[in-house]
Amino acid sequence: MPIHPAHKDVASLGRAALALPLSLVLALMGCESNVPAAVPNVDNGAAIAPAIQPAQQPAPAPPPQSPQKQQVQRSTQQLIASVERSFASGESHYRKGQLVQAKADFDNAVDMMLSSGMDIKNDPQLSDEFNRVLDAVNALEMEALKQGNGFAPKVEPTPGEVANDVTFEVDPNFVAKAKSELATTKSDLPLVINDYVAAYINFYANTQKGHNTLMHSFQRSGRYKAMIQRALQEEGVPQDLIYLAVAESAFQPHALNPSGAGGMWQFMPHGDYGLTRNGYVDERFDPEKSTRAYAKYMKFLYNQLGDWYLAMAAYDWGAGSVQRAVMKTGYADFWELYKRNNLPGETKNYVPQILAAIIITKNPTQYGFENVQFDPPILSDTVSIDYSVDLRLAADIVEAQPQDLLALNPGLLRLTTPPPGIMSGSFDLHLPPGTATLFQQRIADIPVDDRTHWRYHRVVSDDTLASIARSYRVSVEQLASANQLHSSDSLDSVDAVVVPVPLASSLASHTEIYKARRGDTLVTIADRFGVSLEDLRRWNHVTGSSIPAGQRVRVTEPARLAPRTRDRSSHATSTATAAHKGKQADPPKAIASAKKSKTAAATKGKQSSSTQKTGSAKAPSTHHKNKANKNIQK
């Protein structure tokens, strides 16, 4: 896999496409990992008797803890227990080879501690737990890197990487036949067949290793071909430049080189290509945005060098290096530089490999590639959001799995989209096709500040408030209050509920409902909790300022669900039928009814714009997936 222009300094082994090593993520976030250095075992062969200790007086009994300290201790134990559960789940997924799920669990374990609001450094229990988790996850990460690409599917070698035993002595009859076929081959790039190109055509056509690797590369190209060609056309560069991806990554957006180059087009982590990189996003791994950057960069190289072969060589070796070779020899011609040995070996092979791939795609039957089964194109809806949302919540809302959204958003390094201020503009979240409207409708029912930890649960026949609360480890009172229900209410008339999963820091301090005391007024309560009097009245459906002692007052924004009666069995049937016919199933009646009561002013600016990237596609029939979703814990 080539190392990119002007980036020949070898970087340390980079992070996988879907996540940075946790120690690096923490560094980006300004946190220290504090992983203790290993202590060497010292054995000088001499046995040392233990020193005689003076008699000690019995230690005095520790003073009783204050209620506040007891609460902190309970919160600490609860946090550690939650972290341990998430880590154990990740370890189980890791051992089964389920790396995406393992990454999600490991990230969750660390995120719970970082967002807890507790003093991790100065609390011995939390500090020990934090260091232990980081140490263990980093060890597993290094083990995963040895086997593949960290917590991401193993990346296959590119056709160029397997072409180590190519010989340039090719049967003259093979070359003559290839040249005769080239006369009728159409391409928007200049094509040539010489001994160097013919050697690679022969390798890919007539060896099992070469044929299979190039075949797999062509198959994967089906996922991105339409998108890439559209970007190349819009940027005004030849369409057949798509096949540089054969040499770069074999069309694998998660590809990562030991040099640090990453993504389908193997950009280095430094360099101004217009791609965002931060602790949440690395757009080198975003197929569409990296393709746009690639097309612009190729156009820049061509404008500098005036020749597409030299531009390809510059993409591998660097424009400055190619220009110096041209000035040294006086030949602005790739093949002259090749013959005069003014190119490094990798760059010599790079251009012939790409030309061989292009010629084979133009004549698939002649070279044994007529039966390529292209992967179907990756389709998605896109919503531009200016808030942060957890992918598990987004998956709940569109009735998919978190790993489905990770696959559609390979540029994300975490299970949460970037918070406001991290990106220069909005973030484009890719969703399963046909779900953008559903996402917008349902996300509007969850307060913006709660979209990074709350969940959305579709009610099934045996659900109760108590069973849902147990699944998500929240209290029945919290669940009922968030959905404007009473703790004793049945869910027979409810399609869906939001689940107010608290942030880890909420274990000790989060409050949603306040019980009014003697002397309280709405004015004093609003001031105490830092909310406006108008919001407090609206959330509690009251007027005036007086409030009787003992009354429960909501002090955070509620979700805007309005449950309505419906026949659950008939709704499930109609949803599945609509999905089977390729139509978008109607949203739950509870959501639809809530929408009717909202004003435009209430939602303006909160709801993301949506652009459907592709044509209509099947809406997922996943009304039966709720039980699986229950087990995905934050």
XYZ file of C-alpha atoms in Angstrom:
634
model
C 0.000 0.000 0.000
C 1.566 3.276 -1.021
C 2.813 5.923 1.347
C 1.510 9.289 0.349
C 3.003 12.437 -1.128
C 5.531 14.281 0.956
C 4.737 12.093 3.954
C 7.618 9.666 3.936
C 8.329 9.970 7.648
C 7.034 6.709 9.078
C 4.431 7.348 11.739
C 3.582 4.979 14.549
C 0.920 2.377 13.987
C -2.390 4.251 13.653
C -5.809 3.588 15.004
C -8.413 1.463 13.306
C -11.038 3.185 11.140
C -13.771 3.008 13.688
C -11.863 4.159 16.790
C -8.570 5.569 17.960
C -6.657 3.723 20.686
C -8.309 4.770 23.899
C -5.120 6.291 25.244
C -4.960 8.541 22.149
C -8.631 9.430 22.412
C -8.067 10.464 25.999
C -5.083 12.543 24.976
C -7.196 14.302 22.363
C -9.783 14.981 25.048
C -7.161 16.403 27.382
C -7.286 13.454 29.787
C -4.405 11.437 31.114
C -4.493 7.673 30.999
C -2.350 7.291 34.137
C -1.541 3.702 33.247
C 1.171 2.720 35.717
C 4.466 1.493 34.314
C 5.226 -2.182 34.762
C 7.378 -2.925 37.813
C 10.229 -5.311 37.015
C 10.597 -8.418 39.151
C 13.906 -8.314 41.006
C 15.379 -11.607 42.161
C 18.974 -11.626 43.292
C 18.780 -15.194 44.492
C 19.077 -14.323 48.200
C 16.273 -15.094 50.612
C 15.548 -12.313 53.074
C 13.794 -13.013 56.341
C 10.916 -10.694 57.109
C 11.685 -7.978 59.596
C 10.241 -8.386 63.089
C 7.438 -5.919 63.478
C 6.715 -4.309 66.825
C 3.482 -5.263 68.488
C 0.713 -3.030 67.297
C -2.243 -1.760 69.210
C -5.646 -2.655 67.824
C -6.682 -0.045 65.320
C -9.494 2.152 66.529
C -12.829 1.624 64.849
C -13.327 4.022 61.949
C -15.718 6.849 62.656
C -19.172 6.415 61.171
C -19.531 7.906 57.713
C -21.794 10.834 57.104
C -24.883 10.237 54.919
C -23.220 12.267 52.171
C -20.106 10.059 52.202
C -22.269 6.954 52.247
C -24.098 8.222 49.150
C -20.790 8.925 47.378
C -19.582 5.426 48.289
C -22.763 3.876 46.925
C -22.453 5.912 43.732
C -18.839 4.797 43.355
C -19.774 1.149 43.731
C -22.655 1.522 41.277
C -20.375 3.152 38.717
C -17.696 0.478 39.074
C -20.319 -2.259 38.737
C -21.665 -0.666 35.537
C -18.150 -0.287 34.116
C -17.371 -3.918 34.917
C -20.539 -5.116 33.185
C -19.734 -3.115 30.056
C -16.116 -4.287 30.022
C -17.114 -7.936 30.518
C -19.575 -7.649 27.643
C -16.858 -6.146 25.431
C -14.421 -8.879 26.359
C -17.016 -11.530 25.514
C -17.712 -9.949 22.116
C -13.985 -9.604 21.472
C -13.303 -13.290 22.111
C -16.090 -14.157 19.659
C -14.536 -11.952 16.987
C -17.387 -9.432 17.201
C -15.055 -6.435 17.116
C -17.604 -3.701 16.411
C -19.674 -4.713 19.418
C -16.531 -5.074 21.530
C -15.425 -1.570 20.623
C -18.845 -0.194 21.572
C -18.717 -1.859 24.987
C -15.137 -0.790 25.702
C -15.862 2.799 24.664
C -18.922 2.760 26.884
C -16.916 1.541 29.890
C -14.431 4.395 29.543
C -17.092 6.984 28.681
C -19.059 6.138 31.826
C -16.055 6.977 33.966
C -15.046 10.101 32.065
C -18.572 11.511 32.162
C -19.281 10.525 35.759
C -18.310 13.876 37.223
C -16.440 12.037 39.978
C -12.867 12.745 41.024
C -11.208 9.753 39.367
C -7.617 10.797 40.123
C -8.119 11.312 43.851
C -10.518 8.450 44.527
C -8.377 5.317 44.990
C -11.168 2.930 43.981
C -12.051 4.836 40.815
C -8.406 5.462 39.930
C -7.583 1.761 40.208
C -10.630 0.818 38.128
C -9.864 3.428 35.477
C -6.251 2.308 35.125
C -7.219 -1.356 35.053
C -9.808 -0.849 32.308
C -7.479 1.279 30.199
C -4.644 -1.208 30.608
C -6.837 -4.144 29.628
C -8.456 -2.426 26.646
C -5.137 -1.187 25.291
C -3.697 -4.704 25.586
C -6.641 -6.146 23.650
C -6.326 -3.359 21.095
C -2.694 -4.234 20.425
C -3.647 -7.905 20.113
C -6.373 -6.945 17.620
C -3.943 -4.827 15.601
C -1.658 -7.832 15.196
C -4.549 -9.815 13.744
C -6.129 -7.124 11.610
C -7.062 -3.483 12.016
C -7.813 -3.031 15.667
C -11.484 -3.092 16.589
C -12.553 -3.251 12.962
C -12.954 -6.060 10.446
C -9.688 -7.409 9.092
C -8.603 -5.584 5.947
C -7.666 -7.662 2.911
C -4.398 -6.967 1.067
C -4.610 -4.850 -2.063
C -3.806 -6.261 -5.516
C -0.563 -4.290 -5.431
C 0.467 -5.786 -2.100
C 0.139 -9.357 -3.349
C 2.027 -8.661 -6.594
C 5.432 -9.377 -5.123
C 6.444 -12.132 -7.526
C 5.585 -10.428 -10.815
C 8.113 -11.055 -13.541
C 8.404 -8.648 -16.449
C 9.240 -11.334 -18.994
C 5.873 -11.769 -20.683
C 4.992 -13.955 -23.674
C 5.197 -11.685 -26.772
C 1.987 -13.247 -28.073
C 0.181 -12.186 -24.876
C 1.453 -8.617 -25.274
C 0.480 -8.505 -28.969
C -3.027 -9.740 -28.219
C -3.445 -7.234 -25.394
C -2.317 -4.406 -27.672
C -4.813 -5.418 -30.348
C -7.636 -5.361 -27.806
C -6.516 -1.947 -26.585
C -7.287 -0.423 -30.000
C -11.027 -0.707 -29.277
C -10.852 0.061 -25.561
C -12.421 3.349 -24.496
C -11.188 5.295 -21.488
C -10.995 8.909 -20.414
C -7.368 8.280 -19.423
C -4.574 7.587 -21.924
C -3.959 3.829 -21.915
C -0.831 2.010 -23.010
C 0.357 -1.582 -22.952
C 4.072 -2.245 -22.633
C 5.992 -5.019 -20.919
C 5.487 -3.428 -17.483
C 1.704 -3.128 -17.796
C 1.394 -6.515 -19.532
C 3.252 -8.187 -16.653
C 0.593 -7.049 -14.190
C -2.255 -7.958 -16.541
C -0.749 -11.423 -16.801
C -0.389 -11.691 -13.009
C -3.997 -10.671 -12.324
C -5.417 -12.774 -15.150
C -3.357 -15.963 -14.862
C -2.387 -16.480 -11.206
C -4.847 -17.544 -8.528
C -3.587 -15.090 -5.918
C -3.590 -12.142 -8.308
C -6.947 -13.047 -9.847
C -8.748 -13.554 -6.508
C -7.419 -10.354 -4.935
C -8.371 -8.208 -7.916
C -11.744 -9.977 -8.161
C -12.540 -9.109 -4.529
C -11.479 -5.524 -5.141
C -13.797 -5.245 -8.138
C -16.645 -6.793 -6.135
C -16.287 -4.218 -3.340
C -16.159 -1.369 -5.859
C -19.887 -1.879 -6.438
C -20.578 -0.369 -3.003
C -19.021 2.977 -3.910
C -18.696 3.152 -7.707
C -21.659 5.430 -8.410
C -20.696 7.807 -5.596
C -17.027 7.952 -6.645
C -17.773 8.519 -10.312
C -20.220 11.281 -9.442
C -17.567 13.045 -7.344
C -14.921 12.651 -10.057
C -17.277 14.052 -12.688
C -18.256 17.023 -10.537
C -14.591 17.826 -9.883
C -13.740 17.537 -13.608
C -11.265 14.644 -13.507
C -11.299 11.371 -15.516
C -13.776 8.729 -14.346
C -11.212 5.931 -14.613
C -9.198 7.501 -11.793
C -11.551 5.461 -9.611
C -9.116 2.565 -10.042
C -6.402 4.194 -7.982
C -8.459 2.724 -5.130
C -7.410 -0.731 -6.369
C -3.804 0.056 -5.501
C -4.569 2.193 -2.450
C -7.078 0.169 -0.453
C -8.927 -2.319 -2.677
C -12.026 -0.160 -1.970
C -11.881 -0.724 1.800
C -12.718 2.463 3.743
C -11.221 0.995 6.950
C -7.807 0.332 5.422
C -4.938 1.494 7.625
C -1.252 1.412 6.757
C 1.534 1.081 9.367
C 2.772 4.465 8.110
C -0.450 6.028 9.425
C -2.100 6.453 6.018
C -5.771 5.581 6.277
C -9.063 5.266 4.448
C -10.033 4.296 0.926
C -7.612 6.849 -0.553
C -4.891 6.425 2.102
C -4.442 9.999 3.241
C -1.849 10.589 5.931
C -3.087 11.989 9.267
C -1.298 15.298 8.633
C -1.674 17.460 5.562
C -4.313 19.960 4.497
C -6.747 17.971 2.361
C -9.901 19.581 3.725
C -10.683 16.541 5.916
C -11.648 16.975 9.566
C -9.837 14.999 12.253
C -10.641 15.244 15.958
C -11.483 12.995 18.886
C -14.897 12.194 17.406
C -14.415 12.108 13.640
C -11.723 11.167 11.128
C -13.030 12.002 7.669
C -10.220 10.063 5.994
C -12.435 7.047 6.682
C -15.588 8.687 5.329
C -15.934 7.258 1.778
C -17.724 10.259 0.284
C -15.764 13.081 1.910
C -12.404 11.410 1.356
C -13.342 10.748 -2.277
C -14.145 14.425 -2.764
C -10.752 15.335 -1.255
C -9.039 12.779 -3.503
C -10.658 14.159 -6.668
C -9.625 17.714 -5.792
C -6.087 16.647 -4.999
C -5.707 14.727 -8.276
C -6.903 17.786 -10.174
C -4.327 19.893 -8.326
C -1.537 17.433 -9.214
C -2.527 17.345 -12.882
C -2.584 21.143 -13.067
C 0.938 21.167 -11.652
C 2.412 18.407 -13.833
C 0.269 18.446 -16.984
C 0.210 14.639 -17.362
C -2.079 12.053 -15.761
C 0.631 9.383 -15.418
C 2.886 11.872 -13.629
C -0.082 12.959 -11.484
C -0.622 9.324 -10.447
C 3.069 8.966 -9.652
C 2.910 12.190 -7.629
C -0.048 10.861 -5.649
C 2.219 8.026 -4.532
C 5.594 9.784 -4.311
C 4.796 13.486 -3.966
C 4.556 16.317 -6.476
C 7.866 17.840 -5.398
C 9.717 14.558 -5.865
C 8.279 14.046 -9.355
C 9.094 17.632 -10.355
C 12.703 17.198 -9.228
C 12.998 13.987 -11.266
C 11.620 15.804 -14.331
C 14.070 18.683 -13.884
C 16.978 16.299 -13.370
C 16.346 14.295 -16.554
C 14.560 16.859 -18.705
C 11.773 14.341 -19.405
C 8.217 15.117 -18.316
C 7.268 11.528 -19.172
C 6.564 8.746 -16.682
C 8.004 5.947 -18.845
C 11.232 7.836 -19.490
C 11.642 8.404 -15.756
C 10.939 4.689 -15.270
C 13.541 3.549 -17.804
C 16.163 5.948 -16.456
C 15.590 4.624 -12.916
C 14.608 8.045 -11.578
C 11.605 6.690 -9.658
C 11.489 4.590 -6.474
C 10.472 0.950 -6.962
C 7.044 1.406 -5.377
C 6.156 4.261 -7.719
C 7.483 2.364 -10.723
C 4.997 -0.421 -9.994
C 2.148 1.854 -8.922
C 1.143 3.281 -12.307
C 1.401 -0.034 -14.259
C -0.751 -1.743 -11.610
C -3.485 0.862 -12.026
C -3.346 0.744 -15.824
C -3.559 -3.057 -15.712
C -6.688 -2.867 -13.526
C -8.313 -0.339 -15.879
C -7.570 -2.415 -18.992
C -8.925 -5.575 -17.347
C -12.186 -3.827 -16.390
C -12.602 -2.698 -20.003
C -12.043 -6.250 -21.316
C -13.329 -8.537 -18.517
C -14.126 -11.550 -20.717
C -10.665 -11.665 -22.284
C -8.966 -11.744 -18.885
C -11.354 -14.037 -16.973
C -13.325 -11.435 -15.003
C -16.656 -11.714 -16.805
C -18.379 -13.229 -13.736
C -17.681 -10.452 -11.232
C -20.655 -10.152 -8.860
C -20.535 -6.507 -7.748
C -21.632 -5.755 -4.198
C -24.819 -3.689 -4.113
C -24.310 0.051 -3.622
C -24.413 1.320 -0.056
C -27.551 3.412 0.221
C -28.386 5.812 2.999
C -30.406 8.795 4.042
C -28.488 11.730 5.454
C -29.556 14.186 8.130
C -27.423 17.205 9.003
C -27.449 17.682 12.778
C -26.050 20.421 14.989
C -26.378 18.462 18.235
C -24.744 15.361 19.673
C -26.611 12.046 19.611
C -25.670 8.578 20.788
C -25.724 6.016 17.972
C -27.594 3.603 20.233
C -30.442 6.092 20.560
C -30.361 6.769 16.817
C -30.444 3.019 16.181
C -33.432 2.612 18.511
C -35.266 5.387 16.705
C -34.809 4.028 13.178
C -35.227 0.400 14.351
C -31.741 -0.722 13.383
C -28.679 -1.951 15.259
C -25.795 0.298 16.410
C -23.346 -1.632 14.235
C -25.528 -0.823 11.212
C -25.061 2.880 11.870
C -21.347 2.436 12.519
C -21.046 0.762 9.109
C -22.855 3.694 7.472
C -20.680 6.227 9.347
C -17.123 4.806 9.221
C -15.654 8.256 9.858
C -17.019 8.247 13.424
C -14.452 7.302 16.057
C -16.948 7.081 18.900
C -20.519 5.925 19.470
C -21.554 9.555 19.792
C -21.688 12.200 17.084
C -19.604 15.340 17.693
C -21.017 17.906 20.114
C -21.622 21.478 18.914
C -18.406 23.429 18.436
C -16.268 20.389 17.594
C -17.078 20.560 13.879
C -16.837 23.709 11.776
C -20.422 23.109 10.639
C -23.137 20.510 11.070
C -22.462 16.763 11.090
C -23.886 14.546 8.351
C -25.346 11.466 10.004
C -26.013 8.587 7.595
C -29.067 6.452 8.333
C -30.622 3.384 6.708
C -32.491 4.343 3.535
C -36.046 5.524 4.057
C -35.599 6.423 7.745
C -34.663 10.119 7.709
C -38.209 11.361 8.296
C -38.781 8.799 11.042
C -35.556 9.890 12.739
C -36.528 13.555 12.608
C -39.983 12.881 13.991
C -38.820 10.779 16.901
C -35.654 12.640 17.881
C -37.733 15.796 18.273
C -39.485 14.089 21.208
C -36.259 13.895 23.215
C -34.692 16.995 24.806
C -31.471 18.042 23.087
C -29.381 17.711 26.245
C -30.556 14.117 26.749
C -29.818 12.787 23.264
C -26.381 11.510 24.272
C -27.673 9.066 26.884
C -31.451 8.542 26.707
C -32.929 5.614 24.795
C -36.076 5.010 22.747
C -38.062 1.823 23.274
C -40.852 0.418 21.102
C -43.402 -1.234 23.371
C -44.220 -4.911 22.739
C -47.069 -7.005 24.095
C -45.515 -8.176 27.366
C -43.862 -4.872 28.307
C -44.701 -3.033 31.499
C -43.186 0.077 33.020
C -41.504 -2.148 35.592
C -40.004 -4.564 33.029
C -38.689 -1.737 30.844
C -37.277 0.059 33.875
C -35.448 -3.109 34.920
C -34.026 -3.616 31.423
C -32.501 -0.146 31.332
C -31.705 0.046 35.074
C -33.827 3.099 35.777
C -36.575 3.547 38.345
C -40.216 3.073 37.431
C -40.892 6.586 38.700
C -38.264 8.095 36.385
C -39.559 6.146 33.391
C -43.186 7.078 34.071
C -42.383 10.732 34.664
C -40.324 11.082 31.479
C -43.312 9.802 29.499
C -45.963 11.782 31.378
C -47.457 8.622 32.847
C -48.222 7.387 36.344
C -46.206 4.544 37.837
C -49.289 2.334 37.920
C -50.314 2.983 34.303
C -50.608 0.153 31.809
C -48.778 0.322 28.493
C -51.628 -1.236 26.512
C -52.303 2.102 24.821
C -48.673 3.096 24.315
C -46.595 2.542 21.185
C -43.222 3.753 22.442
C -41.534 5.255 25.466
C -38.376 7.225 25.964
C -36.036 5.882 28.627
C -34.297 8.535 30.751
C -31.035 6.637 31.203
C -29.017 8.975 33.418
C -25.480 10.078 32.781
C -23.001 8.395 35.074
C -22.679 11.696 36.913
C -26.410 11.556 37.545
C -26.011 8.664 39.965
C -25.406 11.173 42.737
C -26.781 14.480 41.582
C -29.251 14.281 38.680
C -32.780 15.446 39.501
C -35.803 15.485 37.226
C -38.628 15.747 39.753
C -38.492 18.040 42.783
C -40.835 17.697 45.738
C -41.882 21.180 46.810
C -41.173 22.201 50.396
C -42.916 24.644 52.688
C -42.195 28.198 51.501
C -41.294 27.171 47.927
C -42.714 29.023 44.958
C -42.218 28.384 41.283
C -39.944 31.417 41.242
C -37.622 30.019 43.919
C -37.652 26.538 42.343
C -36.811 27.954 38.902
C -33.937 29.904 40.429
C -32.654 26.864 42.349
C -32.494 24.661 39.249
C -31.379 27.320 36.777
C -34.436 27.184 34.537
C -36.872 29.873 33.465
C -40.192 30.411 35.209
C -41.948 30.190 31.836
C -40.403 26.758 31.125
C -41.270 25.526 34.607
C -44.908 26.502 34.118
C -45.041 24.920 30.678
C -43.455 21.651 31.778
C -45.877 21.318 34.700
C -48.988 22.727 32.987
C -49.560 25.321 35.704
C -50.013 29.076 35.921
C -49.121 31.563 38.631
C -46.239 31.149 41.062
C -47.602 29.442 44.185
C -47.040 25.752 44.742
C -48.314 23.657 47.680
C -45.780 21.815 49.839
C -45.397 18.190 48.818
C -46.347 18.681 45.154
C -44.005 17.083 42.627
C -42.546 19.611 40.179
C -40.765 18.707 36.951
C -37.524 20.689 36.729
C -36.167 19.360 33.399
C -37.686 19.419 29.937
C -39.920 16.369 29.385
C -40.050 14.216 26.305
C -43.003 15.139 24.145
C -44.745 11.805 23.756
C -48.528 11.682 23.927
C -49.671 8.057 24.266
C -52.819 7.062 22.379
C -54.771 3.838 22.168
C -54.100 1.492 19.322
C -54.308 -2.220 18.486
C -50.732 -3.394 18.906
C -51.140 -6.612 16.931
C -52.737 -4.928 13.943
C -50.112 -2.173 14.024
C -47.301 -4.729 13.934
C -48.908 -6.505 11.009
C -49.392 -3.317 9.024
C -45.837 -2.193 9.748
C -44.399 -5.467 8.473
C -46.639 -5.423 5.407
C -45.625 -1.873 4.509
C -41.978 -2.744 4.896
C -42.348 -5.862 2.763
C -43.859 -3.785 -0.026
C -40.959 -1.360 0.097
C -42.992 1.469 1.624
C -42.209 3.545 4.682
C -44.290 2.282 7.603
C -46.262 4.900 9.497
C -44.678 6.157 12.720
C -46.231 5.008 16.003
C -49.553 6.671 16.728
C -48.173 8.111 19.918
C -45.578 9.992 17.903
C -48.006 10.987 15.175
C -50.483 12.382 17.683
C -47.773 14.328 19.435
C -46.731 15.879 16.153
C -50.211 17.238 15.508
C -50.143 19.214 18.729
C -46.789 20.890 18.121
C -46.405 24.324 16.664
C -43.797 25.180 14.073
C -42.161 27.544 16.537
C -41.637 24.736 19.034
C -39.556 22.683 16.658
C -37.973 25.258 14.347
C -34.222 25.073 14.547
C -34.298 21.832 16.564
C -35.051 19.482 13.706
C -32.317 18.591 11.246
C -32.595 18.996 7.528
C -32.618 15.763 5.583
C -31.242 14.898 2.202
C -32.018 11.457 0.837
C -28.897 10.335 -0.918
C -30.516 7.602 -2.961
C -33.821 6.544 -4.368
C -36.596 4.922 -2.399
C -35.693 1.785 -0.542
C -37.271 -0.663 1.801
C -38.135 0.561 5.269
C -36.793 -1.880 7.850
C -39.356 -4.236 9.334
C -37.982 -4.359 12.849
C -40.952 -4.034 15.162
C -39.841 -7.403 16.620
C -36.319 -6.207 17.561
C -37.203 -4.403 20.765
C -36.125 -7.216 23.044
C -32.689 -7.250 21.469
C -32.501 -3.483 21.836
C -33.232 -3.785 25.535
C -29.925 -5.503 26.079
C -27.870 -2.667 24.611
C -27.065 -0.720 27.742
C -25.443 2.673 28.015
